[in-house]
mmCIF file of C-alpha atoms and ligand atoms in Angstrom:
data_model
loop_
_atom_site.group_PDB
_atom_site.id
_atom_site.type_symbol
_atom_site.label_atom_id
_atom_site.label_comp_id
_atom_site.label_asym_id
_atom_site.label_seq_id
_atom_site.Cartn_x
_atom_site.Cartn_y
_atom_site.Cartn_z
ATOM 1 C CA UNK A 23 -18.434 -19.468 -13.973
ATOM 2 C CA UNK A 24 -18.989 -15.980 -13.127
ATOM 3 C CA UNK A 25 -16.237 -13.370 -12.861
ATOM 4 C CA UNK A 26 -17.021 -11.303 -9.557
ATOM 5 C CA UNK A 27 -15.114 -7.987 -9.513
ATOM 6 C CA UNK A 28 -14.318 -6.562 -6.104
ATOM 7 C CA UNK A 29 -13.585 -2.690 -6.704
ATOM 8 C CA UNK A 30 -15.403 -0.966 -9.846
ATOM 9 C CA UNK A 31 -12.669 1.771 -9.866
ATOM 10 C CA UNK A 32 -10.431 2.305 -12.560
ATOM 11 C CA UNK A 33 -8.944 -1.195 -13.524
ATOM 12 C CA UNK A 34 -11.956 -3.188 -11.914
ATOM 13 C CA UNK A 35 -14.275 -1.339 -14.552
ATOM 14 C CA UNK A 36 -11.847 -1.851 -17.457
ATOM 15 C CA UNK A 37 -11.717 -5.619 -16.643
ATOM 16 C CA UNK A 38 -15.560 -5.943 -16.134
ATOM 17 C CA UNK A 39 -16.646 -4.084 -19.223
ATOM 18 C CA UNK A 40 -14.448 -6.033 -21.623
ATOM 19 C CA UNK A 41 -15.461 -9.475 -19.957
ATOM 20 C CA UNK A 42 -18.967 -8.402 -20.252
ATOM 21 C CA UNK A 43 -18.761 -7.170 -23.603
ATOM 22 C CA UNK A 44 -17.491 -10.546 -24.745
ATOM 23 C CA UNK A 45 -20.561 -12.160 -23.297
ATOM 24 C CA UNK A 46 -19.126 -13.786 -20.225
ATOM 25 C CA UNK A 47 -20.741 -13.639 -16.885
ATOM 26 C CA UNK A 48 -19.699 -11.044 -14.621
ATOM 27 C CA UNK A 49 -21.023 -9.373 -11.195
ATOM 28 C CA UNK A 50 -19.768 -6.349 -9.457
ATOM 29 C CA UNK A 51 -19.294 -6.290 -5.886
ATOM 30 C CA UNK A 52 -20.059 -2.467 -4.737
ATOM 31 C CA UNK A 53 -19.045 -1.374 -1.362
ATOM 32 C CA UNK A 54 -22.524 -0.155 0.292
ATOM 33 C CA UNK A 55 -26.234 0.229 -0.489
ATOM 34 C CA UNK A 56 -25.071 4.043 -1.314
ATOM 35 C CA UNK A 57 -22.845 2.959 -4.024
ATOM 36 C CA UNK A 58 -25.167 0.401 -5.369
ATOM 37 C CA UNK A 59 -28.148 3.120 -5.625
ATOM 38 C CA UNK A 60 -25.718 5.347 -7.525
ATOM 39 C CA UNK A 61 -24.726 2.615 -9.828
ATOM 40 C CA UNK A 62 -28.402 1.478 -10.490
ATOM 41 C CA UNK A 63 -29.278 5.514 -10.790
ATOM 42 C CA UNK A 64 -26.500 5.380 -13.707
ATOM 43 C CA UNK A 65 -27.685 2.141 -15.444
ATOM 44 C CA UNK A 66 -24.394 0.813 -15.339
ATOM 45 C CA UNK A 67 -20.622 1.424 -15.727
ATOM 46 C CA UNK A 68 -19.492 3.591 -18.635
ATOM 47 C CA UNK A 69 -16.099 2.966 -20.563
ATOM 48 C CA UNK A 70 -14.306 5.358 -22.609
ATOM 49 C CA UNK A 71 -12.294 4.002 -25.419
ATOM 50 C CA UNK A 72 -10.803 6.157 -28.183
ATOM 51 C CA UNK A 73 -13.013 8.982 -27.235
ATOM 52 C CA UNK A 74 -16.188 6.862 -27.452
ATOM 53 C CA UNK A 75 -18.130 5.934 -24.686
ATOM 54 C CA UNK A 76 -20.225 2.884 -24.056
ATOM 55 C CA UNK A 77 -22.675 1.792 -21.072
ATOM 56 C CA UNK A 78 -22.401 -1.468 -19.700
ATOM 57 C CA UNK A 79 -25.221 -2.632 -17.547
ATOM 58 C CA UNK A 80 -23.419 -5.064 -15.487
ATOM 59 C CA UNK A 81 -25.311 -6.883 -12.478
ATOM 60 C CA UNK A 82 -24.007 -5.507 -9.198
ATOM 61 C CA UNK A 83 -24.412 -6.664 -5.736
ATOM 62 C CA UNK A 84 -23.378 -5.884 -2.074
ATOM 63 C CA UNK A 85 -20.700 -7.775 -0.264
ATOM 64 C CA UNK A 86 -23.071 -9.593 1.728
ATOM 65 C CA UNK A 87 -25.223 -11.085 -1.327
ATOM 66 C CA UNK A 88 -25.829 -14.981 -1.159
ATOM 67 C CA UNK A 89 -24.303 -16.245 -4.004
ATOM 68 C CA UNK A 90 -21.060 -18.304 -3.782
ATOM 69 C CA UNK A 91 -17.944 -16.886 -5.563
ATOM 70 C CA UNK A 92 -15.902 -18.901 -7.356
ATOM 71 C CA UNK A 93 -13.480 -16.421 -9.481
ATOM 72 C CA UNK A 94 -12.713 -13.212 -7.590
ATOM 73 C CA UNK A 95 -10.770 -10.088 -9.434
ATOM 74 C CA UNK A 96 -9.530 -7.930 -6.567
ATOM 75 C CA UNK A 97 -9.379 -4.461 -8.209
ATOM 76 C CA UNK A 98 -8.821 -2.157 -4.718
ATOM 77 C CA UNK A 99 -5.853 -0.504 -3.914
ATOM 78 C CA UNK A 100 -2.939 -2.320 -2.262
ATOM 79 C CA UNK A 101 -4.038 -0.816 1.252
ATOM 80 C CA UNK A 102 -7.944 -1.582 1.084
ATOM 81 C CA UNK A 103 -7.560 -5.449 -0.924
ATOM 82 C CA UNK A 104 -7.466 -7.642 2.313
ATOM 83 C CA UNK A 105 -10.281 -5.831 4.274
ATOM 84 C CA UNK A 106 -12.472 -5.678 1.143
ATOM 85 C CA UNK A 107 -11.810 -9.606 0.657
ATOM 86 C CA UNK A 108 -12.713 -10.551 4.158
ATOM 87 C CA UNK A 109 -15.993 -8.595 3.700
ATOM 88 C CA UNK A 110 -16.945 -11.440 1.137
ATOM 89 C CA UNK A 111 -14.950 -14.121 2.957
ATOM 90 C CA UNK A 112 -18.088 -16.791 3.973
ATOM 91 C CA UNK A 113 -18.943 -16.366 0.099
ATOM 92 C CA UNK A 114 -15.621 -17.820 -0.896
ATOM 93 C CA UNK A 115 -15.649 -21.289 -2.387
ATOM 94 C CA UNK A 116 -12.819 -23.500 -0.707
ATOM 95 C CA UNK A 117 -10.927 -23.647 -3.820
ATOM 96 C CA UNK A 118 -11.642 -20.187 -5.222
ATOM 97 C CA UNK A 119 -9.203 -18.165 -7.435
ATOM 98 C CA UNK A 120 -8.468 -14.878 -6.585
ATOM 99 C CA UNK A 121 -6.766 -12.582 -9.238
ATOM 100 C CA UNK A 122 -5.115 -9.850 -7.185
ATOM 101 C CA UNK A 123 -4.326 -6.406 -9.505
ATOM 102 C CA UNK A 124 -2.435 -4.527 -6.632
ATOM 103 C CA UNK A 125 0.595 -2.574 -7.333
ATOM 104 C CA UNK A 126 3.913 -3.243 -5.324
ATOM 105 C CA UNK A 127 4.143 -6.213 -2.837
ATOM 106 C CA UNK A 128 3.076 -7.119 0.605
ATOM 107 C CA UNK A 129 -0.738 -7.213 -0.006
ATOM 108 C CA UNK A 130 -0.704 -10.228 -2.195
ATOM 109 C CA UNK A 131 1.480 -11.991 0.292
ATOM 110 C CA UNK A 132 -0.943 -11.208 3.349
ATOM 111 C CA UNK A 133 -4.054 -12.083 1.277
ATOM 112 C CA UNK A 134 -2.370 -15.655 0.147
ATOM 113 C CA UNK A 135 -1.336 -16.459 3.942
ATOM 114 C CA UNK A 136 -4.956 -15.343 5.202
ATOM 115 C CA UNK A 137 -6.883 -17.610 2.565
ATOM 116 C CA UNK A 138 -4.461 -20.418 1.967
ATOM 117 C CA UNK A 139 -7.113 -22.692 0.536
ATOM 118 C CA UNK A 140 -7.750 -20.098 -2.155
ATOM 119 C CA UNK A 141 -5.319 -20.115 -5.309
ATOM 120 C CA UNK A 142 -3.871 -16.344 -5.391
ATOM 121 C CA UNK A 143 -2.798 -15.301 -8.893
ATOM 122 C CA UNK A 144 -0.804 -12.309 -8.478
ATOM 123 C CA UNK A 145 -1.271 -9.773 -11.600
ATOM 124 C CA UNK A 146 1.174 -6.778 -12.842
ATOM 125 C CA UNK A 147 -0.226 -4.386 -14.917
ATOM 126 C CA UNK A 148 1.013 -2.023 -17.599
ATOM 127 C CA UNK A 149 -2.473 -0.982 -18.539
ATOM 128 C CA UNK A 150 -3.851 2.523 -17.734
ATOM 129 C CA UNK A 151 -7.271 3.477 -16.671
ATOM 130 C CA UNK A 152 -8.399 6.451 -14.785
ATOM 131 C CA UNK A 153 -11.796 7.683 -13.619
ATOM 132 C CA UNK A 154 -13.354 10.653 -15.262
ATOM 133 C CA UNK A 155 -16.510 10.260 -12.648
ATOM 134 C CA UNK A 156 -17.407 7.546 -10.102
ATOM 135 C CA UNK A 157 -19.027 5.294 -12.730
ATOM 136 C CA UNK A 158 -17.258 6.409 -15.717
ATOM 137 C CA UNK A 159 -13.803 4.974 -16.756
ATOM 138 C CA UNK A 160 -11.445 6.340 -19.294
ATOM 139 C CA UNK A 161 -8.884 3.583 -20.782
ATOM 140 C CA UNK A 162 -5.958 5.575 -21.173
ATOM 141 C CA UNK A 163 -3.205 3.308 -22.127
ATOM 142 C CA UNK A 164 -2.711 0.175 -23.924
ATOM 143 C CA UNK A 165 -0.248 -2.127 -22.123
ATOM 144 C CA UNK A 166 0.102 -6.095 -20.855
ATOM 145 C CA UNK A 167 -1.152 -8.094 -17.864
ATOM 146 C CA UNK A 168 1.344 -10.674 -16.496
ATOM 147 C CA UNK A 169 -0.429 -13.257 -14.535
ATOM 148 C CA UNK A 170 1.447 -15.871 -12.133
ATOM 149 C CA UNK A 171 0.905 -17.884 -9.003
ATOM 150 C CA UNK A 172 4.316 -18.113 -7.070
ATOM 151 C CA UNK A 173 2.841 -21.218 -5.226
ATOM 152 C CA UNK A 174 2.060 -23.452 -8.555
ATOM 153 C CA UNK A 175 3.415 -22.712 -12.265
ATOM 154 C CA UNK A 176 0.663 -24.364 -14.295
ATOM 155 C CA UNK A 177 -1.688 -21.650 -16.001
ATOM 156 C CA UNK A 178 -5.232 -21.883 -15.323
ATOM 157 C CA UNK A 179 -7.390 -23.204 -17.969
ATOM 158 C CA UNK A 180 -9.406 -20.074 -18.696
ATOM 159 C CA UNK A 181 -6.501 -17.508 -20.128
ATOM 160 C CA UNK A 182 -8.674 -18.177 -23.485
ATOM 161 C CA UNK A 183 -11.516 -16.240 -22.026
ATOM 162 C CA UNK A 184 -9.081 -13.290 -21.106
ATOM 163 C CA UNK A 185 -8.044 -13.526 -25.079
ATOM 164 C CA UNK A 186 -11.701 -13.667 -26.245
ATOM 165 C CA UNK A 187 -12.388 -10.325 -24.095
ATOM 166 C CA UNK A 188 -9.446 -8.495 -25.493
ATOM 167 C CA UNK A 189 -7.781 -8.446 -22.270
ATOM 168 C CA UNK A 190 -3.992 -8.938 -23.118
ATOM 169 C CA UNK A 191 -2.637 -11.542 -20.813
ATOM 170 C CA UNK A 192 0.542 -13.433 -20.885
ATOM 171 C CA UNK A 193 1.328 -16.180 -18.119
ATOM 172 C CA UNK A 194 4.367 -15.775 -16.164
ATOM 173 C CA UNK A 195 6.352 -18.386 -14.374
ATOM 174 C CA UNK A 196 8.072 -15.873 -12.308
ATOM 175 C CA UNK A 197 5.606 -13.148 -11.343
ATOM 176 C CA UNK A 198 7.511 -12.203 -8.190
ATOM 177 C CA UNK A 199 10.477 -11.060 -10.542
ATOM 178 C CA UNK A 200 8.157 -8.836 -12.603
ATOM 179 C CA UNK A 201 6.280 -7.454 -9.509
ATOM 180 C CA UNK A 202 9.992 -6.684 -7.713
ATOM 181 C CA UNK A 203 11.176 -5.168 -11.035
ATOM 182 C CA UNK A 204 7.961 -2.667 -11.039
ATOM 183 C CA UNK A 205 8.460 -1.963 -7.368
ATOM 184 C CA UNK A 206 12.193 -1.052 -7.861
ATOM 185 C CA UNK A 207 11.522 1.321 -10.899
ATOM 186 C CA UNK A 208 8.760 2.605 -8.872
ATOM 187 C CA UNK A 209 10.932 3.175 -5.774
ATOM 188 C CA UNK A 210 13.429 4.784 -7.698
ATOM 189 C CA UNK A 211 11.234 6.987 -9.839
ATOM 190 C CA UNK A 212 7.956 7.994 -7.877
ATOM 191 C CA UNK A 213 9.202 9.224 -4.291
ATOM 192 C CA UNK A 214 11.832 11.776 -5.961
ATOM 193 C CA UNK A 215 9.268 13.125 -8.400
ATOM 194 C CA UNK A 216 6.969 13.816 -5.337
ATOM 195 C CA UNK A 217 9.671 15.510 -3.202
ATOM 196 C CA UNK A 218 11.279 17.464 -6.262
ATOM 197 C CA UNK A 219 7.388 18.190 -7.464
ATOM 198 C CA UNK A 220 8.430 17.319 -11.112
ATOM 199 C CA UNK A 221 7.793 15.745 -14.236
ATOM 200 C CA UNK A 222 9.838 12.650 -14.458
ATOM 201 C CA UNK A 223 11.960 14.091 -17.131
ATOM 202 C CA UNK A 224 13.283 16.592 -14.485
ATOM 203 C CA UNK A 225 14.803 14.029 -12.209
ATOM 204 C CA UNK A 226 17.530 13.512 -14.538
ATOM 205 C CA UNK A 227 19.229 16.742 -12.762
ATOM 206 C CA UNK A 228 19.428 14.258 -9.769
ATOM 207 C CA UNK A 229 21.627 11.648 -11.423
ATOM 208 C CA UNK A 230 23.960 11.386 -8.685
ATOM 209 C CA UNK A 231 20.803 10.517 -6.223
ATOM 210 C CA UNK A 232 19.234 8.379 -8.521
ATOM 211 C CA UNK A 233 22.477 6.323 -9.106
ATOM 212 C CA UNK A 234 22.965 6.038 -5.410
ATOM 213 C CA UNK A 235 19.339 4.499 -5.171
ATOM 214 C CA UNK A 236 19.513 2.163 -7.938
ATOM 215 C CA UNK A 237 22.698 0.884 -6.319
ATOM 216 C CA UNK A 238 20.706 0.066 -3.174
ATOM 217 C CA UNK A 239 17.748 -1.279 -4.918
ATOM 218 C CA UNK A 240 19.804 -3.858 -7.034
ATOM 219 C CA UNK A 241 21.697 -5.013 -3.789
ATOM 220 C CA UNK A 242 18.101 -5.372 -2.221
ATOM 221 C CA UNK A 243 16.898 -7.555 -5.118
ATOM 222 C CA UNK A 244 20.167 -9.304 -5.327
ATOM 223 C CA UNK A 245 20.000 -10.266 -1.490
ATOM 224 C CA UNK A 246 16.287 -11.162 -1.847
ATOM 225 C CA UNK A 247 17.058 -13.750 -4.499
ATOM 226 C CA UNK A 248 15.797 -11.381 -7.410
ATOM 227 C CA UNK A 249 19.019 -11.454 -9.618
ATOM 228 C CA UNK A 250 17.081 -11.094 -12.761
ATOM 229 C CA UNK A 251 15.162 -8.199 -11.548
ATOM 230 C CA UNK A 252 18.248 -6.781 -10.246
ATOM 231 C CA UNK A 253 19.954 -6.707 -13.717
ATOM 232 C CA UNK A 254 20.222 -3.586 -15.619
ATOM 233 C CA UNK A 255 18.079 -1.751 -13.176
ATOM 234 C CA UNK A 256 19.544 1.621 -13.442
ATOM 235 C CA UNK A 257 19.568 1.931 -17.378
ATOM 236 C CA UNK A 258 15.885 0.661 -17.295
ATOM 237 C CA UNK A 259 15.210 3.600 -14.696
ATOM 238 C CA UNK A 260 16.849 5.914 -16.998
ATOM 239 C CA UNK A 261 14.819 4.544 -20.116
ATOM 240 C CA UNK A 262 11.724 4.803 -18.232
ATOM 241 C CA UNK A 263 12.567 8.564 -17.278
ATOM 242 C CA UNK A 264 13.330 9.397 -20.793
ATOM 243 C CA UNK A 265 10.149 7.549 -22.254
ATOM 244 C CA UNK A 266 7.832 9.255 -19.802
ATOM 245 C CA UNK A 267 9.891 12.732 -19.530
ATOM 246 C CA UNK A 268 6.595 14.824 -19.741
ATOM 247 C CA UNK A 269 4.454 12.950 -17.445
ATOM 248 C CA UNK A 270 3.839 13.293 -13.640
ATOM 249 C CA UNK A 271 4.263 9.725 -11.797
ATOM 250 C CA UNK A 272 1.200 8.277 -10.572
ATOM 251 C CA UNK A 273 2.184 9.074 -6.822
ATOM 252 C CA UNK A 274 2.798 12.639 -7.519
ATOM 253 C CA UNK A 275 -0.679 12.727 -9.109
ATOM 254 C CA UNK A 276 -2.280 11.111 -6.068
ATOM 255 C CA UNK A 277 -0.568 13.428 -3.646
ATOM 256 C CA UNK A 278 -1.663 16.647 -5.668
ATOM 257 C CA UNK A 279 -4.987 15.346 -5.733
ATOM 258 C CA UNK A 280 -4.849 14.806 -1.935
ATOM 259 C CA UNK A 281 -4.959 10.938 -2.458
ATOM 260 C CA UNK A 282 -3.631 8.158 -0.346
ATOM 261 C CA UNK A 283 -0.510 6.642 -1.986
ATOM 262 C CA UNK A 284 0.354 3.172 -1.878
ATOM 263 C CA UNK A 285 3.833 3.681 -0.443
ATOM 264 C CA UNK A 286 3.502 1.163 2.313
ATOM 265 C CA UNK A 287 3.422 -1.274 -0.508
ATOM 266 C CA UNK A 288 6.193 0.047 -2.423
ATOM 267 C CA UNK A 289 8.959 1.957 -0.690
ATOM 268 C CA UNK A 290 7.562 0.540 2.730
ATOM 269 C CA UNK A 291 7.955 -3.113 1.398
ATOM 270 C CA UNK A 292 11.497 -2.334 0.113
ATOM 271 C CA UNK A 293 12.447 -1.029 3.563
ATOM 272 C CA UNK A 294 11.123 -3.831 5.473
ATOM 273 C CA UNK A 295 12.372 -6.584 3.387
ATOM 274 C CA UNK A 296 15.851 -4.742 3.862
ATOM 275 C CA UNK A 297 15.323 -4.774 7.507
ATOM 276 C CA UNK A 298 14.334 -8.501 7.507
ATOM 277 C CA UNK A 299 17.624 -9.353 5.720
ATOM 278 C CA UNK A 300 19.740 -7.225 8.008
ATOM 279 C CA UNK A 301 20.627 -5.120 5.067
ATOM 280 C CA UNK A 302 21.805 -1.671 5.625
ATOM 281 C CA UNK A 303 20.330 0.850 2.893
ATOM 282 C CA UNK A 304 20.773 4.019 4.310
ATOM 283 C CA UNK A 305 19.691 6.081 0.737
ATOM 284 C CA UNK A 306 16.353 4.173 0.510
ATOM 285 C CA UNK A 307 15.390 4.389 4.402
ATOM 286 C CA UNK A 308 16.405 8.393 4.292
ATOM 287 C CA UNK A 309 14.087 8.484 1.101
ATOM 288 C CA UNK A 310 11.166 6.588 3.043
ATOM 289 C CA UNK A 311 11.711 9.171 5.937
ATOM 290 C CA UNK A 312 11.578 12.164 3.557
ATOM 291 C CA UNK A 313 8.512 10.865 1.935
ATOM 292 C CA UNK A 314 6.677 10.132 4.727
ATOM 293 C CA UNK A 315 7.193 13.411 6.398
ATOM 294 C CA UNK A 316 6.314 15.132 3.155
ATOM 295 C CA UNK A 317 3.335 12.967 3.195
ATOM 296 C CA UNK A 318 2.276 13.935 6.818
ATOM 297 C CA UNK A 319 2.890 17.982 6.142
ATOM 298 C CA UNK A 320 0.019 17.269 3.309
ATOM 299 C CA UNK A 321 -2.219 15.590 5.690
ATOM 300 C CA UNK A 322 -1.945 12.290 3.725
ATOM 301 C CA UNK A 323 -1.306 8.861 5.479
ATOM 302 C CA UNK A 324 1.850 7.895 5.784
ATOM 303 C CA UNK A 325 1.337 4.053 5.227
HETATM 304 P P1 LIG B 421 -9.369 2.724 -7.851
HETATM 305 O O1 LIG B 421 -9.798 3.679 -9.106
HETATM 306 O O2 LIG B 421 -9.033 3.863 -6.671
HETATM 307 O O3 LIG B 421 -10.352 1.827 -7.722
HETATM 308 C C1 LIG B 421 -10.188 0.971 -6.379
HETATM 309 C C2 LIG B 421 -11.708 0.515 -6.344
HETATM 310 O O4 LIG B 421 -11.841 -0.295 -4.917
HETATM 311 C C3 LIG B 421 -12.848 1.817 -5.781
HETATM 312 O O5 LIG B 421 -13.905 1.811 -6.608
HETATM 313 C C4 LIG B 421 -13.336 1.341 -4.446
HETATM 314 O O6 LIG B 421 -14.567 1.775 -4.046
HETATM 315 C C5 LIG B 421 -13.182 -0.009 -4.244
HETATM 316 N N1 LIG B 421 -13.005 -0.538 -3.156
HETATM 317 C C6 LIG B 421 -12.085 -0.204 -2.091
HETATM 318 N N2 LIG B 421 -12.677 -0.896 -0.599
HETATM 319 C C7 LIG B 421 -13.724 -1.617 -1.245
HETATM 320 C C8 LIG B 421 -14.672 -2.435 -0.674
HETATM 321 N N3 LIG B 421 -14.342 -2.718 0.680
HETATM 322 N N4 LIG B 421 -15.437 -3.090 -1.265
HETATM 323 C C9 LIG B 421 -15.824 -2.859 -2.505
HETATM 324 N N5 LIG B 421 -15.373 -1.988 -3.264
HETATM 325 C C10 LIG B 421 -14.147 -1.422 -2.884
HETATM 326 O O7 LIG B 421 -7.879 2.089 -8.263
HETATM 327 P P2 LIG B 421 -7.386 1.765 -9.212
HETATM 328 O O8 LIG B 421 -6.531 2.666 -10.185
HETATM 329 O O9 LIG B 421 -8.455 0.741 -10.430
HETATM 330 O O10 LIG B 421 -6.110 0.579 -8.818
HETATM 331 C C11 LIG B 421 -6.255 -0.619 -8.378
HETATM 332 C C12 LIG B 421 -5.018 -1.369 -8.031
HETATM 333 O O11 LIG B 421 -4.249 -1.426 -9.367
HETATM 334 C C13 LIG B 421 -3.846 -0.347 -7.442
HETATM 335 O O12 LIG B 421 -2.941 -1.144 -6.492
HETATM 336 C C14 LIG B 421 -3.123 0.360 -8.584
HETATM 337 O O13 LIG B 421 -1.987 0.776 -8.040
HETATM 338 C C15 LIG B 421 -3.164 -0.957 -9.636
HETATM 339 N N6 LIG B 421 -3.049 -0.250 -10.979
HETATM 340 C C16 LIG B 421 -3.794 0.654 -11.396
HETATM 341 C C17 LIG B 421 -3.627 0.864 -12.897
HETATM 342 C C18 LIG B 421 -4.538 2.193 -13.375
HETATM 343 O O14 LIG B 421 -4.134 2.522 -14.551
HETATM 344 N N7 LIG B 421 -5.426 2.433 -12.577
HETATM 345 C C19 LIG B 421 -2.782 0.480 -13.507
HETATM 346 C C20 LIG B 421 -1.707 -0.649 -13.113
HETATM 347 C C21 LIG B 421 -1.728 -1.028 -11.892
HETATM 348 P P3 LIG B 421 -15.188 3.531 -4.027
HETATM 349 O O15 LIG B 421 -15.118 3.678 -5.414
HETATM 350 O O16 LIG B 421 -16.469 3.052 -3.384
HETATM 351 O O17 LIG B 421 -14.067 3.972 -3.112
#
């Protein structure tokens, strides 16, 4: 069965090249004829790993290609994912599987609701990749992929294919807890790093503010039934800040490069969930407002 990869950006290319290298059937879905022509002229996707570049001539097609889709890896940003799937919706087999690689929460639930017959697997990834050029991706950080299905606990029978392709993958029976924990870490660190325009380590100068945010995030997770994700949040935030002290957060890099952020699926989702639970979290809402104002001043979308 073919792996269709929707979104040949950083993570999509990282998955596609490793699957193809293992001899598994892979097809890329590119957004338009210009992208397809550019891809064909380049002769494939380049993956740079340990300083070595390799070219992978993976078959590529447009969203309106005629062949059916049984397994779709959705590797677009959270704000593009649903619209991108809609473009291939008529090709989806009724019981197809969709692997959703998006950061944050909200996009996965919207997709699962819109395509209820598909099996939606949520993925939380700590692997790192970035685009050196449109079709050239650097594998920047080894990590792990947790896969899970909030609607059904049994793992799919193809996890072995990922192992064969050297893609680290672990089945999680509580993927929402993992995604919520990552979302909370992100909400505590990334917006402040943008607002103070600093590396992660410099946030330790704002311990009181970090502590107050962590307290509200812990309250939110607990009220939302995510008690495991709530446990020890502040200590982990401080550990992550220490471990990444000389790095700029991904949101900081997006804003510096004038790219749209995924704020709507991170802080925006946290605030919307708090509102839905009638929970008063003034620090979190104030942070959301400050960040949105900052994005607006920088000419970037506020969602
Ligand atoms: P990215 O490099 O920006 O790639 C997104 C890709 O989606 C782009 O190639 C874009 O195409 C494509 N796309 C968007 N709409 C499309 C459409 N309608 N049809 C076809 N392709 C479409 O993003 P990324 O860094 O891989 O991130 C993907 C998700 O993974 C995000 O939610 C991110 O937070 C998460 N994540 C990323 C990393 C990482 O290290 N990169 C790590 C963990 C999690 P164009 O090139 O034509 O714009």
